[in-house]
Tab-separated table of C-alpha atoms in Angstrom:
chain	number	residue	atom	x	y	z
A	1	MET	CA	-0.205	0.144	0.048
A	2	ARG	CA	1.278	3.406	-1.062
A	3	LYS	CA	1.848	5.878	1.766
A	4	GLY	CA	1.417	9.685	1.830
A	5	LEU	CA	1.744	12.632	3.798
A	6	VAL	CA	-0.362	15.638	3.779
A	7	LEU	CA	0.918	18.968	5.239
A	8	GLU	CA	-1.249	21.858	5.401
A	9	GLY	CA	-0.023	25.597	6.003
A	10	GLY	CA	-0.166	28.224	8.500
A	11	GLY	CA	2.700	30.239	8.363
A	12	MET	CA	4.993	30.010	11.383
A	13	ARG	CA	2.364	27.644	13.062
A	14	SER	CA	3.897	25.012	10.513
A	15	LEU	CA	6.823	25.149	12.690
A	16	PHE	CA	4.629	22.403	14.808
A	17	SER	CA	4.759	20.462	11.142
A	18	ALA	CA	8.513	20.962	10.723
A	19	GLY	CA	9.062	19.158	14.414
A	20	VAL	CA	6.501	16.407	13.245
A	21	ILE	CA	8.418	15.454	10.223
A	22	ASP	CA	11.976	15.962	11.916
A	23	VAL	CA	10.729	12.991	14.233
A	24	MET	CA	9.542	11.254	11.729
A	25	MET	CA	12.821	11.201	9.668
A	26	GLU	CA	14.790	10.594	12.722
A	27	GLN	CA	12.427	7.424	13.078
A	28	GLY	CA	12.827	6.194	9.390
A	29	LEU	CA	9.323	6.790	8.481
A	30	GLN	CA	9.143	6.478	4.314
A	31	PHE	CA	6.357	7.728	2.303
A	32	ASP	CA	5.648	7.561	-1.538
A	33	SER	CA	4.598	10.833	-1.844
A	34	ILE	CA	4.252	14.244	0.223
A	35	VAL	CA	1.960	17.087	-0.810
A	36	GLY	CA	2.682	20.527	0.772
A	37	VAL	CA	0.221	23.596	1.037
A	38	SER	CA	2.045	27.107	1.765
A	39	ALA	CA	4.369	26.922	4.693
A	40	GLY	CA	3.471	22.953	4.517
A	41	ALA	CA	5.532	23.205	1.116
A	42	ALA	CA	8.433	25.359	2.128
A	43	PHE	CA	9.069	23.412	5.481
A	44	GLY	CA	8.010	19.895	3.955
A	45	CYS	CA	10.550	20.220	1.122
A	46	ASN	CA	13.318	19.283	3.526
A	47	TYR	CA	11.698	15.753	4.140
A	48	LYS	CA	12.547	14.758	0.137
A	49	SER	CA	16.194	16.458	1.012
A	50	ARG	CA	16.600	14.669	4.224
A	51	GLN	CA	17.325	17.497	6.334
A	52	ILE	CA	16.429	17.203	9.710
A	53	GLY	CA	16.107	20.437	11.665
A	54	ARG	CA	16.493	22.878	8.911
A	55	ALA	CA	13.235	24.778	8.967
A	56	ILE	CA	13.527	25.720	12.720
A	57	ARG	CA	17.254	26.506	12.427
A	58	TYR	CA	16.967	28.892	9.362
A	59	ASN	CA	13.616	30.593	11.111
A	60	LYS	CA	15.350	31.188	14.355
A	61	LEU	CA	18.410	32.485	12.907
A	62	LEU	CA	16.586	35.163	10.521
A	63	ALA	CA	13.775	36.100	12.886
A	64	GLY	CA	15.135	39.835	13.189
A	65	ASN	CA	16.159	39.948	9.527
A	66	TRP	CA	14.051	42.458	7.712
A	67	ARG	CA	14.899	40.958	4.421
A	68	ASN	CA	13.216	37.759	5.403
A	69	CYS	CA	9.823	39.207	6.673
A	70	SER	CA	8.951	42.539	7.372
A	71	ILE	CA	6.837	45.348	6.517
A	72	ARG	CA	9.857	47.213	5.251
A	73	SER	CA	10.401	44.189	2.884
A	74	LEU	CA	6.751	44.457	1.931
A	75	LEU	CA	6.899	48.373	0.983
A	76	LEU	CA	10.139	48.012	-0.703
A	77	THR	CA	9.675	44.746	-2.357
A	78	GLY	CA	5.473	43.933	-2.493
A	79	ASN	CA	6.612	41.209	-0.752
A	80	LEU	CA	6.083	40.715	2.945
A	81	ILE	CA	8.586	37.519	3.122
A	82	GLY	CA	11.490	38.457	0.766
A	83	ALA	CA	10.958	36.759	-2.511
A	84	GLU	CA	14.569	36.931	-3.516
A	85	PHE	CA	16.091	36.646	-0.086
A	86	ALA	CA	14.093	34.287	1.454
A	87	TYR	CA	13.332	31.762	-1.102
A	88	HIS	CA	17.037	32.144	-3.141
A	89	TYR	CA	19.581	33.663	-1.097
A	90	VAL	CA	18.967	31.782	2.088
A	91	PRO	CA	18.963	28.380	0.427
A	92	THR	CA	22.137	29.037	-1.388
A	93	TYR	CA	24.330	30.864	0.981
A	94	VAL	CA	22.800	31.090	4.436
A	95	ASP	CA	21.262	27.644	5.356
A	96	ILE	CA	21.935	25.548	2.295
A	97	PHE	CA	19.173	23.225	0.571
A	98	ASP	CA	20.505	19.894	-0.515
A	99	THR	CA	19.303	20.076	-4.180
A	100	GLU	CA	21.480	16.995	-4.763
A	101	ALA	CA	19.958	14.686	-2.103
A	102	PHE	CA	16.418	16.141	-3.064
A	103	GLU	CA	16.970	15.273	-6.864
A	104	ALA	CA	18.264	11.824	-5.606
A	105	ASN	CA	15.444	11.005	-3.468
A	106	PRO	CA	12.659	9.202	-5.355
A	107	LEU	CA	10.041	10.476	-3.001
A	108	LYS	CA	7.495	12.484	-4.983
A	109	PHE	CA	6.861	15.879	-3.362
A	110	TYR	CA	4.080	18.140	-4.842
A	111	ALA	CA	3.624	22.054	-3.889
A	112	VAL	CA	-0.034	23.411	-4.160
A	113	THR	CA	-0.554	27.025	-5.716
A	114	THR	CA	-3.740	28.530	-7.033
A	115	ASN	CA	-4.085	29.606	-10.318
A	116	ILE	CA	-5.686	33.059	-9.687
A	117	GLU	CA	-7.120	33.478	-13.309
A	118	THR	CA	-9.290	30.192	-13.117
A	119	GLY	CA	-9.618	29.754	-9.328
A	120	GLU	CA	-8.500	26.195	-9.482
A	121	PRO	CA	-5.503	24.347	-7.527
A	122	ILE	CA	-2.439	23.387	-9.431
A	123	TYR	CA	-0.357	20.690	-7.935
A	124	LYS	CA	3.026	20.803	-9.080
A	125	SER	CA	5.455	17.886	-8.989
A	126	LEU	CA	8.941	19.216	-7.533
A	127	GLU	CA	12.208	16.951	-8.770
A	128	HIS	CA	14.962	19.060	-8.729
A	129	GLY	CA	15.153	21.651	-6.044
A	130	ASP	CA	16.579	24.187	-8.298
A	131	TYR	CA	15.601	27.967	-8.669
A	132	ASP	CA	12.095	26.995	-10.627
A	133	ASP	CA	11.256	24.509	-8.153
A	134	LEU	CA	11.927	27.171	-5.205
A	135	GLU	CA	9.674	29.401	-7.435
A	136	TRP	CA	6.707	27.136	-7.388
A	137	LEU	CA	7.492	26.862	-3.147
A	138	ARG	CA	7.328	30.830	-3.417
A	139	ALA	CA	3.995	30.570	-5.145
A	140	SER	CA	2.839	28.211	-2.784
A	141	ALA	CA	3.465	30.340	-0.027
A	142	SER	CA	2.520	33.543	-1.519
A	143	LEU	CA	0.095	35.070	0.700
A	144	PRO	CA	-2.929	37.528	-0.894
A	145	LEU	CA	-2.187	41.256	-0.219
A	146	CYS	CA	1.382	40.485	1.411
A	147	SER	CA	2.697	39.116	-1.777
A	148	THR	CA	3.377	39.819	-5.410
A	149	ILE	CA	1.698	37.623	-7.960
A	150	VAL	CA	3.795	34.817	-9.111
A	151	GLU	CA	4.066	34.306	-12.496
A	152	LEU	CA	5.715	30.980	-13.751
A	153	ASP	CA	5.225	28.661	-16.917
A	154	GLY	CA	2.918	30.913	-18.267
A	155	LEU	CA	0.687	30.669	-15.055
A	156	LYS	CA	-0.301	33.786	-12.704
A	157	MET	CA	-0.356	32.106	-8.832
A	158	LEU	CA	-0.644	32.775	-5.231
A	159	ASP	CA	-1.135	30.815	-1.971
A	160	GLY	CA	-2.261	27.326	-2.429
A	161	GLY	CA	-4.251	27.157	0.648
A	162	ILE	CA	-6.724	29.525	-1.115
A	163	VAL	CA	-8.436	26.967	-2.865
A	164	ASP	CA	-7.126	23.486	-1.156
A	165	SER	CA	-5.750	23.761	2.057
A	166	ILE	CA	-5.632	20.099	3.009
A	167	PRO	CA	-5.505	17.948	-0.075
A	168	LEU	CA	-6.335	14.679	1.093
A	169	LYS	CA	-8.500	14.314	-1.483
A	170	PHE	CA	-5.695	14.728	-4.121
A	171	MET	CA	-3.660	12.308	-2.490
A	172	GLU	CA	-6.615	9.907	-2.552
A	173	ASN	CA	-6.844	10.309	-6.254
A	174	GLN	CA	-3.438	9.578	-6.944
A	175	GLY	CA	-4.251	6.018	-5.744
A	176	ILE	CA	-2.420	6.688	-2.330
A	177	THR	CA	-4.818	5.326	0.311
A	178	ASP	CA	-2.701	4.903	3.289
A	179	ASN	CA	-2.054	8.698	4.439
A	180	ILE	CA	-1.148	11.062	7.497
A	181	VAL	CA	-2.446	14.247	7.579
A	182	VAL	CA	-0.805	16.972	9.476
A	183	LEU	CA	-2.751	20.045	10.699
A	184	THR	CA	-1.681	22.990	12.378
A	185	ARG	CA	-4.673	23.969	14.259
A	186	PRO	CA	-6.191	21.850	17.148
A	187	LYS	CA	-9.088	19.228	16.386
A	188	GLY	CA	-12.823	21.174	16.289
A	189	TYR	CA	-11.389	24.246	15.138
A	190	ARG	CA	-13.451	25.940	12.062
A	191	LYS	CA	-12.271	28.902	9.934
A	192	LYS	CA	-14.497	32.074	9.860
A	193	PRO	CA	-15.009	34.427	6.857
A	194	THR	CA	-12.123	36.599	6.303
A	195	SER	CA	-12.234	40.140	7.197
A	196	VAL	CA	-10.175	41.626	4.322
A	197	MET	CA	-12.538	40.821	1.616
A	198	PRO	CA	-13.033	44.867	0.542
A	199	LEU	CA	-9.141	45.130	0.240
A	200	ILE	CA	-9.395	41.699	-1.781
A	201	LYS	CA	-11.731	43.137	-4.074
A	202	LEU	CA	-10.281	46.264	-4.505
A	203	LYS	CA	-6.837	44.960	-5.083
A	204	TYR	CA	-7.823	42.000	-7.450
A	205	TRP	CA	-10.675	43.131	-9.271
A	206	LYS	CA	-9.011	41.903	-12.446
A	207	TYR	CA	-9.430	38.421	-11.166
A	208	PRO	CA	-12.746	37.530	-10.334
A	209	LYS	CA	-12.199	33.832	-9.896
A	210	LEU	CA	-9.615	34.659	-7.151
A	211	VAL	CA	-12.031	36.951	-5.317
A	212	GLU	CA	-14.727	34.455	-5.203
A	213	ALA	CA	-12.295	31.848	-3.847
A	214	MET	CA	-11.076	34.300	-1.412
A	215	ALA	CA	-15.087	34.839	-0.120
A	216	ASN	CA	-15.853	31.115	-0.214
A	217	ARG	CA	-12.545	30.058	1.317
A	218	HIS	CA	-13.824	29.567	4.827
A	219	LEU	CA	-16.496	27.240	3.346
A	220	MET	CA	-13.875	25.186	1.597
A	221	TYR	CA	-11.466	24.799	4.529
A	222	ASN	CA	-14.541	23.782	6.896
A	223	ARG	CA	-15.801	21.374	4.360
A	224	GLN	CA	-12.590	19.640	3.900
A	225	LEU	CA	-12.204	19.360	7.634
A	226	GLU	CA	-15.564	17.668	7.776
A	227	TYR	CA	-14.368	15.069	5.222
A	228	LEU	CA	-11.126	14.601	6.964
A	229	GLU	CA	-12.825	13.909	10.443
A	230	GLU	CA	-15.095	11.489	8.612
A	231	ALA	CA	-12.155	9.800	7.134
A	232	GLU	CA	-10.472	9.802	10.291
A	233	ARG	CA	-13.580	8.006	11.815
A	234	ALA	CA	-13.904	5.568	9.384
A	235	GLY	CA	-10.112	4.517	9.757
A	236	ARG	CA	-9.163	5.717	6.436
A	237	VAL	CA	-6.434	8.407	7.643
A	238	LYS	CA	-4.429	9.413	10.442
A	239	VAL	CA	-4.465	12.654	11.359
A	240	ILE	CA	-2.193	14.675	13.486
A	241	TYR	CA	-3.278	17.798	15.534
A	242	PRO	CA	-1.870	19.968	17.781
A	243	PRO	CA	-2.692	19.342	21.379
A	244	CYS	CA	-3.643	23.262	21.944
A	245	ASP	CA	-3.488	26.391	20.242
A	246	LEU	CA	-0.076	26.926	19.152
A	247	PRO	CA	2.211	29.547	20.913
A	248	ILE	CA	3.023	31.380	17.682
A	249	ASP	CA	0.775	33.009	14.981
A	250	ARG	CA	0.942	32.900	11.277
A	251	LEU	CA	3.482	35.559	11.100
A	252	GLY	CA	5.182	35.271	14.650
A	253	LYS	CA	9.010	36.352	14.793
A	254	ASP	CA	9.605	35.504	18.526
A	255	PRO	CA	12.374	32.735	18.360
A	256	GLU	CA	11.285	31.270	21.803
A	257	GLN	CA	7.715	30.667	20.308
A	258	MET	CA	9.293	29.314	17.369
A	259	GLN	CA	11.036	26.781	19.302
A	260	GLN	CA	7.992	25.868	21.488
A	261	THR	CA	5.991	25.613	18.319
A	262	TYR	CA	8.760	23.227	17.036
A	263	ASP	CA	9.085	21.439	20.348
A	264	ILE	CA	5.116	20.544	20.472
A	265	GLY	CA	5.290	19.194	17.193
A	266	ARG	CA	8.325	16.885	18.102
A	267	GLN	CA	6.516	15.597	21.104
A	268	THR	CA	3.082	15.413	19.615
A	269	ALA	CA	4.981	13.076	16.801
A	270	THR	CA	6.707	10.935	19.282
A	271	ASP	CA	3.355	10.444	21.217
A	272	PHE	CA	1.600	9.596	17.662
A	273	LEU	CA	4.320	7.280	16.706
A	274	ALA	CA	4.454	5.286	19.749
A	275	ALA	CA	0.568	4.993	19.834
A	276	ASN	CA	0.011	3.794	16.314
A	277	GLN	CA	3.122	1.787	16.609
A	278	LEU	CA	5.164	3.364	13.934
A	279	GLN	CA	8.136	3.843	15.307
């Protein structure tokens, strides 16, 4: 039976997921495919390159660097999270991304983006860890209002979580039926409508499908949670939830909160693997 791992996004909350996958790598868990959304993709790619600890390491190191994430970066470049600095300079010069290991690993890794012209998800298989693959990761994590539109391969894209936050059905449609899903909100959470729709409508009026997707995002997300919970009750999927509200928010910059969030992920994964005899 083919095994899959699904990683939702959540910005810095995804350091919880980073802790989870680091424990999984340490314990030698093998997957046939991984799909990541937004920060779930940006951090989850380290599973394919087998770089334990990389996500927490560089995030703590760069917590105070304006080029990595700041209002200054947003004003100067149009990107709250520095497009060139965070996605290309850092993995090339600061905390080197092992492209050779990424390419050599037969594990299939997908990043989810949103096609803003059609309002549909794109599931991109990343195989090389090269410049273009890193651009796909950037597209997957490019939040509306906080990022410039990523144009790649003739497509215009933003954050994948807009249209497919928990891509379990994507994995099932690939014939992968033994899945683990890692969420970044506690069990029972439900998303509310976004409060920034007036700004979304103003900025993206040329892209009505994107505006519609943003207006309905909470409905999509809550339907996915209901499907996931039903699948969990039926024994078709295993789900790893944070045991509580995480100490960091989506754009948190406090290194101590980062470490706490990561450590909660590690402990949750340790308990989960023991309970499911996956060690």
